[in-house]
mmCIF file of C-alpha atoms in Angstrom:
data_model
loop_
_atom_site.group_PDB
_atom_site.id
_atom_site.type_symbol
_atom_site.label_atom_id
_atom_site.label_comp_id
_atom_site.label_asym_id
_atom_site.label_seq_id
_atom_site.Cartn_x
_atom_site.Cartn_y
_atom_site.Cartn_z
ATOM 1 C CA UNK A 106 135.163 32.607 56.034
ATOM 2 C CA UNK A 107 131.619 30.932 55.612
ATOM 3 C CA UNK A 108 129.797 34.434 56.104
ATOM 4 C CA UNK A 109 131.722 35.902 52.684
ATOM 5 C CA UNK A 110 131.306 32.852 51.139
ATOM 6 C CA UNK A 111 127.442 32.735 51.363
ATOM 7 C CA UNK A 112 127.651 36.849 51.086
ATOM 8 C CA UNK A 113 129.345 36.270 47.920
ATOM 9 C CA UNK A 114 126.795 33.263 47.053
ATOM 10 C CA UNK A 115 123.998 35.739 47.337
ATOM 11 C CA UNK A 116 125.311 38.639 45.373
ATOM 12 C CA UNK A 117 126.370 35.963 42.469
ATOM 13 C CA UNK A 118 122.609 35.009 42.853
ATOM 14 C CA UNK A 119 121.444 38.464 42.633
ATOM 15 C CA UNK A 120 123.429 39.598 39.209
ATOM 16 C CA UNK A 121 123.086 35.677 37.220
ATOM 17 C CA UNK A 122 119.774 33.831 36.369
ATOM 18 C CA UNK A 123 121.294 30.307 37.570
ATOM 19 C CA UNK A 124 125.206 29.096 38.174
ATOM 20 C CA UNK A 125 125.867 25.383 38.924
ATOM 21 C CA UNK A 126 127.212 23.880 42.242
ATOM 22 C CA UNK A 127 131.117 23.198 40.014
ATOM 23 C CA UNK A 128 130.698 26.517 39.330
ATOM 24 C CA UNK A 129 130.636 28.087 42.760
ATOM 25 C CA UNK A 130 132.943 25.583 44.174
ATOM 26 C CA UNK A 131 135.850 27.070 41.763
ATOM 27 C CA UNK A 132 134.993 30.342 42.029
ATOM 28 C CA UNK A 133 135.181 29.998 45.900
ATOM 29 C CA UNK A 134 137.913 27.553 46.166
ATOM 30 C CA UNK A 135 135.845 24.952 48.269
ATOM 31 C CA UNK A 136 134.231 21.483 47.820
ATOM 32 C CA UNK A 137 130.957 21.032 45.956
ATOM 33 C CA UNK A 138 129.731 19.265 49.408
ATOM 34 C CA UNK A 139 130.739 22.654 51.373
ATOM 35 C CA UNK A 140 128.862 25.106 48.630
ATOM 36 C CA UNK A 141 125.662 22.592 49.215
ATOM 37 C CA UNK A 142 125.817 23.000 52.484
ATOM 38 C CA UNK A 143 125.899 26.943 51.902
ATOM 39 C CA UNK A 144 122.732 26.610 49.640
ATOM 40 C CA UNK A 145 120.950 24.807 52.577
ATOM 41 C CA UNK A 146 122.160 27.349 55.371
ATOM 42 C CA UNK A 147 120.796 30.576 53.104
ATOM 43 C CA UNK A 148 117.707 28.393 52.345
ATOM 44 C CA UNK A 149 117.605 28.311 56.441
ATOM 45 C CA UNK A 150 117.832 32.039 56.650
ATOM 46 C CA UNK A 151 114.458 32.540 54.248
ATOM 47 C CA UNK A 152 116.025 32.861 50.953
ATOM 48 C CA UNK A 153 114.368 30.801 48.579
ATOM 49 C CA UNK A 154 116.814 29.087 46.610
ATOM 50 C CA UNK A 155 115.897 26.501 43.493
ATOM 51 C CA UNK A 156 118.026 23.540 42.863
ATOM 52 C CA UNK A 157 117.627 21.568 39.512
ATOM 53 C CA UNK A 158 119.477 18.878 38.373
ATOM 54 C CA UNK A 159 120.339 17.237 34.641
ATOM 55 C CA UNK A 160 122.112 19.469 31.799
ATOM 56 C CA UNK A 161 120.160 23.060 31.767
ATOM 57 C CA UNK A 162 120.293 22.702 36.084
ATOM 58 C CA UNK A 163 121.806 24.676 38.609
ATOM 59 C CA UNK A 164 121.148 26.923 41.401
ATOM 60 C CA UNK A 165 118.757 30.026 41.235
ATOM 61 C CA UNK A 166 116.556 32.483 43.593
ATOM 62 C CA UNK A 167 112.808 31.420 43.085
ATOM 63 C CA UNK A 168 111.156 33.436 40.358
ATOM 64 C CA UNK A 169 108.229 34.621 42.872
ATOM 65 C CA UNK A 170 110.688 36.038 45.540
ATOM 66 C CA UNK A 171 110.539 39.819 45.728
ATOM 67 C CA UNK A 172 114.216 41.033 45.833
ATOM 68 C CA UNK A 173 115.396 43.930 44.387
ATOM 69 C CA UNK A 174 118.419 42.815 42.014
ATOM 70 C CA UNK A 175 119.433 46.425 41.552
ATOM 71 C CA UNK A 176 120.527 47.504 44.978
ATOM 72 C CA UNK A 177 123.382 48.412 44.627
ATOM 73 C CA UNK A 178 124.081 50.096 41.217
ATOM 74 C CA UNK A 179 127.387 50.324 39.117
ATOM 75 C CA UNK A 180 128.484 53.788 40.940
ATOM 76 C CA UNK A 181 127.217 52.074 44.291
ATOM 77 C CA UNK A 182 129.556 49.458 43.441
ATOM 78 C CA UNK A 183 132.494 51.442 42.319
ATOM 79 C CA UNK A 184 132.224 54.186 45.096
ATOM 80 C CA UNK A 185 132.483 50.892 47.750
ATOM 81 C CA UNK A 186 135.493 49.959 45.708
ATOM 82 C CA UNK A 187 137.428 52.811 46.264
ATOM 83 C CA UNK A 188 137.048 52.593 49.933
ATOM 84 C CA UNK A 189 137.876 48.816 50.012
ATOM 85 C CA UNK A 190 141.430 49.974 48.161
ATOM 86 C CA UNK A 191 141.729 52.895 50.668
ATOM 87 C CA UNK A 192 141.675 50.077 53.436
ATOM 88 C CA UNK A 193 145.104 48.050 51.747
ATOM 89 C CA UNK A 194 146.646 50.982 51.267
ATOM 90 C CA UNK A 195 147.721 50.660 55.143
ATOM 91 C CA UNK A 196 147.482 47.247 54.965
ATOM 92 C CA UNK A 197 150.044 47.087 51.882
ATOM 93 C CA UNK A 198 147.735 43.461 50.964
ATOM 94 C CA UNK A 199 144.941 43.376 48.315
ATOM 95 C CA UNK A 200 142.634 41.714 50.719
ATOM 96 C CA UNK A 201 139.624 43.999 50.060
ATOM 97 C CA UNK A 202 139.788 43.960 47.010
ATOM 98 C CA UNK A 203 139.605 40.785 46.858
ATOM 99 C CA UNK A 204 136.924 40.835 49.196
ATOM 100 C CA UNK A 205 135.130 42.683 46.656
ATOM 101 C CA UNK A 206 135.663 40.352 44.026
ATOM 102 C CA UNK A 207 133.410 38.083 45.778
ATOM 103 C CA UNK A 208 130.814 40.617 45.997
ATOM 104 C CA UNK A 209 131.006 41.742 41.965
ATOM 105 C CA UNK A 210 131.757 38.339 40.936
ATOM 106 C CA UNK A 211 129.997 38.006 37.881
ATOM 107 C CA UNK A 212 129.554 41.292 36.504
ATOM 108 C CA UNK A 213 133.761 42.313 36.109
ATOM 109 C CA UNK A 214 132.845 46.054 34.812
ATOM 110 C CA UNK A 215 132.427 47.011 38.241
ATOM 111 C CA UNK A 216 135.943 46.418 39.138
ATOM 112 C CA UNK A 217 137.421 47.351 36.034
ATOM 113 C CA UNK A 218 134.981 51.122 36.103
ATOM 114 C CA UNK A 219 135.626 54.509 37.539
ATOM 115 C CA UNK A 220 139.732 54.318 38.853
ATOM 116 C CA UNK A 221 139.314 58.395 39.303
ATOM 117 C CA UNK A 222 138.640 58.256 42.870
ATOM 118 C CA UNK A 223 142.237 57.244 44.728
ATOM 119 C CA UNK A 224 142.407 57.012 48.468
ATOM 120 C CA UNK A 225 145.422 56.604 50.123
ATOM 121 C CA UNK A 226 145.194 56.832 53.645
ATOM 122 C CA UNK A 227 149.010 55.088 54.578
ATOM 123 C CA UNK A 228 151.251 57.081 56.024
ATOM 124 C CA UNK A 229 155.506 58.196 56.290
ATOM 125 C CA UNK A 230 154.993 55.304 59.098
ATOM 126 C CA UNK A 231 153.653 52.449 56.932
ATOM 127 C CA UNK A 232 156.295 50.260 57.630
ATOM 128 C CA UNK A 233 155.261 50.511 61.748
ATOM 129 C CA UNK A 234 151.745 51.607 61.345
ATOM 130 C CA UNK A 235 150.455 48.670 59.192
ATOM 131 C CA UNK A 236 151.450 45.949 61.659
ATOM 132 C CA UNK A 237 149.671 48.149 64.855
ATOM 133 C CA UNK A 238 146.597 48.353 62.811
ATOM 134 C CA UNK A 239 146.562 44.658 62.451
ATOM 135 C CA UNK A 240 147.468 43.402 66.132
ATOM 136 C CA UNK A 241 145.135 45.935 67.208
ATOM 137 C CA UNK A 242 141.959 44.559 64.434
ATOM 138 C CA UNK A 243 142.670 41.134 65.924
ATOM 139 C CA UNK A 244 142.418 42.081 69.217
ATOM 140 C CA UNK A 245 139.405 44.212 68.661
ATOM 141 C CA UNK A 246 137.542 40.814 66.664
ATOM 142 C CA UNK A 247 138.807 38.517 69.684
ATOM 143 C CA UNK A 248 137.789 40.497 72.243
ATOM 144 C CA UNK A 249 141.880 40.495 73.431
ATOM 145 C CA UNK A 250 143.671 43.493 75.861
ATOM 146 C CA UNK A 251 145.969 44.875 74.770
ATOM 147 C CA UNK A 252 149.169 46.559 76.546
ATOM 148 C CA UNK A 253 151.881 49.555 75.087
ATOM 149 C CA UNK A 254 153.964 51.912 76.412
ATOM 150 C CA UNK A 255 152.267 55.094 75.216
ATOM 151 C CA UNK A 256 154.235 58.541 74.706
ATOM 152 C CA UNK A 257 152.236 61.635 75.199
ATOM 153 C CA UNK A 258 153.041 65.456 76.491
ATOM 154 C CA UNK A 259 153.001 64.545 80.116
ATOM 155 C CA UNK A 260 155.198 61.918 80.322
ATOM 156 C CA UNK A 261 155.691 58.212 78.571
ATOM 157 C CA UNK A 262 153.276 55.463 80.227
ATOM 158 C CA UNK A 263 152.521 51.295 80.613
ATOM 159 C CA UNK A 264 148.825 51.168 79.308
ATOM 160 C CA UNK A 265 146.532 48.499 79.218
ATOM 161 C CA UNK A 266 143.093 48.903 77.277
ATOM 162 C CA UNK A 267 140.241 46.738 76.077
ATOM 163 C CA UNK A 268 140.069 48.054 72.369
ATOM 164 C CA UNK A 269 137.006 48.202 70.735
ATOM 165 C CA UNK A 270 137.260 50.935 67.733
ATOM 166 C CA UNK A 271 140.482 51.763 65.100
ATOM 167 C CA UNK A 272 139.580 55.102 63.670
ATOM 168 C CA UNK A 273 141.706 57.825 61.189
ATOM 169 C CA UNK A 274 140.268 61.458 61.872
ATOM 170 C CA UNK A 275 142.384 64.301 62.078
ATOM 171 C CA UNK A 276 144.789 62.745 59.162
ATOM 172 C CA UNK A 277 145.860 60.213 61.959
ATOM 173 C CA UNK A 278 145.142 56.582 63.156
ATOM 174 C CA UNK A 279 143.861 56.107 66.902
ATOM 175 C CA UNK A 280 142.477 53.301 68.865
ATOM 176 C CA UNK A 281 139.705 53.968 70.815
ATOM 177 C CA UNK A 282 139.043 51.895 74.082
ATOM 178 C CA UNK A 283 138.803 51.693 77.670
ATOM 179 C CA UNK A 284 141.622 52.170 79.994
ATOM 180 C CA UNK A 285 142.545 50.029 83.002
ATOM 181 C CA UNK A 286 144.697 52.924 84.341
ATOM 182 C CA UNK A 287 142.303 55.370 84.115
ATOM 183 C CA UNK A 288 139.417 53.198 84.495
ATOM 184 C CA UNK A 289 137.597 55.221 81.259
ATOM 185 C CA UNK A 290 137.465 55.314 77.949
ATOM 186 C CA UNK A 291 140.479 57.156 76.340
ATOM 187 C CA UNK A 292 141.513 57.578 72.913
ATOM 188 C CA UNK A 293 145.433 56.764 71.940
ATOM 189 C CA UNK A 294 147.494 58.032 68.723
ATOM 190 C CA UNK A 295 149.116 55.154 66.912
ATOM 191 C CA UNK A 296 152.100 56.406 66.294
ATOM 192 C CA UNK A 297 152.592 56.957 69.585
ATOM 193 C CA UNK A 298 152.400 53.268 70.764
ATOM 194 C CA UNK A 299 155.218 51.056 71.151
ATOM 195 C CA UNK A 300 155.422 47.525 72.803
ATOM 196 C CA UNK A 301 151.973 46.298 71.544
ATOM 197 C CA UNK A 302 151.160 43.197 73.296
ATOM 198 C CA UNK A 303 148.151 41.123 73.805
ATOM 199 C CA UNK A 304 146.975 40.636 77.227
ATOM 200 C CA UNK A 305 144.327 38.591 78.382
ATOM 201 C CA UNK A 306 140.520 38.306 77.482
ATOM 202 C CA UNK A 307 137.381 40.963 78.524
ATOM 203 C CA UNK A 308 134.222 41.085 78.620
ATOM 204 C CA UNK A 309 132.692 43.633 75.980
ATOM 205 C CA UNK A 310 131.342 47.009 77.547
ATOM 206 C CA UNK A 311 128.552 48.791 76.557
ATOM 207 C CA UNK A 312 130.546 51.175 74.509
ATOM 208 C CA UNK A 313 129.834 54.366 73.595
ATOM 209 C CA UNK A 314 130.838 56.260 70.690
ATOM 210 C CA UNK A 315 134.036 59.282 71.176
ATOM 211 C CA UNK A 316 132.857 62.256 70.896
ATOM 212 C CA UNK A 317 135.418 64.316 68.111
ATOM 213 C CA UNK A 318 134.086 67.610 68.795
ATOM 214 C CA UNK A 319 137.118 69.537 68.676
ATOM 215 C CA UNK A 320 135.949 71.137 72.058
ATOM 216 C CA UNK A 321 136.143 67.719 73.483
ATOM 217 C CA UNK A 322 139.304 66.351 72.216
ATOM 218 C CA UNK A 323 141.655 69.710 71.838
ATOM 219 C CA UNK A 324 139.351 72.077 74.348
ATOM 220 C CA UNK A 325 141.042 75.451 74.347
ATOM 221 C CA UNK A 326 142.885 77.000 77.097
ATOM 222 C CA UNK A 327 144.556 80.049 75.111
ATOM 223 C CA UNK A 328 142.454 82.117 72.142
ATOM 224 C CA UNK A 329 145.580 83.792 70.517
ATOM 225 C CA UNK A 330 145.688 87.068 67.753
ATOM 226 C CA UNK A 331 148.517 86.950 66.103
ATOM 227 C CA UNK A 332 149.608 89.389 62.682
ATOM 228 C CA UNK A 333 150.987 86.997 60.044
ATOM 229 C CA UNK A 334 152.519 88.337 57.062
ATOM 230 C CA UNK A 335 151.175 87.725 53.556
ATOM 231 C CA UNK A 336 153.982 84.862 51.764
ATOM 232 C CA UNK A 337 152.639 82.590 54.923
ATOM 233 C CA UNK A 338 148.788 82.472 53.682
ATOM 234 C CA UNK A 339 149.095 79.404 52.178
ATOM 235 C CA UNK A 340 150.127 77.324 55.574
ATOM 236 C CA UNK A 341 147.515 79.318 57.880
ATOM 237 C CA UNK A 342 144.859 78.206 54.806
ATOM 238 C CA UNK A 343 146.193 74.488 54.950
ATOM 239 C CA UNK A 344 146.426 74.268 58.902
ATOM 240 C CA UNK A 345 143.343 76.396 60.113
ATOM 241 C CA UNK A 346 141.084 77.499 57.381
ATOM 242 C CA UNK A 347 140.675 80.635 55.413
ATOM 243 C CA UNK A 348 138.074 81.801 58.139
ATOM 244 C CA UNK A 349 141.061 81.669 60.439
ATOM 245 C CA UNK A 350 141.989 85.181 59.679
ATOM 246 C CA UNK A 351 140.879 88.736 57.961
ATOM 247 C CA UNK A 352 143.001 90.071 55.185
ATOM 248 C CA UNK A 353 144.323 93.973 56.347
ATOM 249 C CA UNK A 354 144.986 96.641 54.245
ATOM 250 C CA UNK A 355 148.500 96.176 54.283
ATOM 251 C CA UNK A 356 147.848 92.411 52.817
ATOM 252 C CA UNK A 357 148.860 91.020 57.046
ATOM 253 C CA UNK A 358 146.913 88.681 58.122
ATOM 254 C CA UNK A 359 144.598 89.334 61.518
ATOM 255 C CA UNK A 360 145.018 85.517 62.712
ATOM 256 C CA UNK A 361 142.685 84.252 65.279
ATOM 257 C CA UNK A 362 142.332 80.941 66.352
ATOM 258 C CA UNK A 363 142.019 78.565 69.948
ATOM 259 C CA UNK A 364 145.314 76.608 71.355
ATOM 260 C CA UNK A 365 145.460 74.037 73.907
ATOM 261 C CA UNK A 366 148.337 75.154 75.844
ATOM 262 C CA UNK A 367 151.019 77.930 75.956
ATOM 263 C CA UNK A 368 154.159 75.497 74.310
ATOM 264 C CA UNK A 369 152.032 75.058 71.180
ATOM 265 C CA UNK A 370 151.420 78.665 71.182
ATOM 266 C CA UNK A 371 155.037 79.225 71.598
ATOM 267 C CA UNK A 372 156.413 77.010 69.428
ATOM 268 C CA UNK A 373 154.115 78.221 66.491
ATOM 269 C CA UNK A 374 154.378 81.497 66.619
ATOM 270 C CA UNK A 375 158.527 80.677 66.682
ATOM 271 C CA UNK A 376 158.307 78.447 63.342
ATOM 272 C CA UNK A 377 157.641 81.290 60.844
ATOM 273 C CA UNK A 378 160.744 83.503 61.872
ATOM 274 C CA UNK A 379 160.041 87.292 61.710
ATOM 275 C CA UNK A 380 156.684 86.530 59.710
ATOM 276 C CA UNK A 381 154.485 86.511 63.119
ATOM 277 C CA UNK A 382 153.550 88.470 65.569
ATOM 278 C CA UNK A 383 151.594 87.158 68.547
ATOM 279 C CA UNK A 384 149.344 89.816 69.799
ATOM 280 C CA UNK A 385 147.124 88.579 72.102
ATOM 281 C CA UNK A 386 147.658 87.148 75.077
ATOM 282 C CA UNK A 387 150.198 90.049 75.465
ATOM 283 C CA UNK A 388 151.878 87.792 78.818
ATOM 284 C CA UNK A 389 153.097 84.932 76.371
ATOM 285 C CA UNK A 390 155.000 87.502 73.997
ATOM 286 C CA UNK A 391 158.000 87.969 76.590
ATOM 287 C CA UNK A 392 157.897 83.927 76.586
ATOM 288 C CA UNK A 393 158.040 84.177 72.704
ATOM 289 C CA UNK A 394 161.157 86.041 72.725
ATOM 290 C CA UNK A 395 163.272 84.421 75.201
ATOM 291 C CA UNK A 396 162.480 80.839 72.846
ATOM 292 C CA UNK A 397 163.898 83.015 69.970
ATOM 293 C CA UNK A 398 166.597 84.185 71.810
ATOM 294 C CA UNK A 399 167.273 80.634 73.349
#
């Protein structure tokens, strides 16, 4: 695209004294007309670019101009890096690092520096997931609808939505967007979408941003107690936090925590066997034992 092109232009600029036209024309895989024409559209834009010709010429930023040439450091550089490779590791493509390329061209220690820092933010559904993240980034860039058949607790449902935001939070993918079945703006689980289809064109919304506030998206209908015995530490630790609970005496665990309805409660309590004890609300604990039973 012309924008990374002249991105890339610049930040070449920024790190070497002068390059030549041949130069940038290989490195970006265009014609020497097309990088001229990028020289004269960031020349348009107020950056003060210097072309010389014969041997020693070549393209430069004017010696006068003010720009900082150090604004983004090595560790700037690297920590961007490591969330460019975080992004194709649910594509399963090197696009941004190659995107990156273009930005570090001319100084290779950036890519080839700190390699401690490894995001991977794919997922058991990579296969599935990669291609929904895709249809749903073009339709989000062309402004496209798109329609699914959408799975939740209530019931399976056609959706239509005009999608305007991919986000992962909560160790998931969702798309957030707004609704034409519920005329709102709603908040869907990837993995929970099937049938994705694009759908028509709309007209961008003044869109606001979800709120994740946990009271927002999970609000609490049920604060439970439960006693949880000591070998199961670790999961209540990984799922809820060690705040979660108070040691006893007896090395039980006083568990305390909000659920949004009374299957999750149910079904939780039921996972660890004889190694919890729901104690509060007291009506769900005859509900407990008939799931055991069943």
């Amino acid at each position: 695209m012309k924008l990374d092109r002249m991105i890339g232009i610049l930040s070449i600029l920024l790190q070497k004294e002068k390059v030549t036209a041949p130069y940038l024309a290989e490195k970006f895989e265009v014609s020497r007309r097309t990088i001229n024409r990028d020289i004269e559209a960031l020349c348009m834009a107020g950056i003060p670019l210097v072309t010389e010709s014969g041997q020693n010429g070549g393209v430069s930023i004017m010696e006068d101009y003010k720009i900082d040439r150090t604004l983004l450091t090595t560790s700037d550089m690297q920590a961007i890096l490591a969330g460019l490779r975080s992004l194709d590791s649910i594509s399963g493509t090197n696009r941004y690092a190659q995107l990156m390329e273009k930005f570090s061209a001319g100084a290779s220690n950036l890519l080839a520096g700190d390699t401690h820092i490894l995001i991977d933010l794919s997922s058991w559904y990579k296969d599935t997931l990669a291609p929904k993240i895709e249809l749903l980034h073009t339709a989000i860039l062309s402004r496209k609808k798109v329609s699914f058949l959408y799975f939740a607790p209530k019931g399976e449902s056609a959706r239509t939505i005009e999608p305007y935001d991919l986000i992962f939070q909560w160790a998931s993918w969702y798309v957030w967007g707004w609704c034409e079945s519920r005329e709102d703006y709603r908040l869907f689980k990837l993995n929970r979408m099937t049938d994705l289809k694009l759908n028509g064109v709309f007209e961008k919304r003044s869109n606001p941003l979800p709120d994740f506030s946990l009271e927002k998206v999970f609000p609490y209908a049920y604060q439970i107690k439960a006693r949880i015995q000591p070998e199961y530490k670790w999961r209540i630790v990984e799922e809820f936090g060690p705040e979660s609970f108070i040691e006893q005496s007896d090395g039980t665990l006083l568990f305390s925590f909000g659920f949004t309805d009374k299957t999750s409660i149910i079904g939780w309590i039921a996972s660890f066997g004889d190694g919890a004890e729901l104690l509060e609300p007291s009506e769900l604990r005859q509900d407990i034992l008939a799931f055991a039973e069943g």
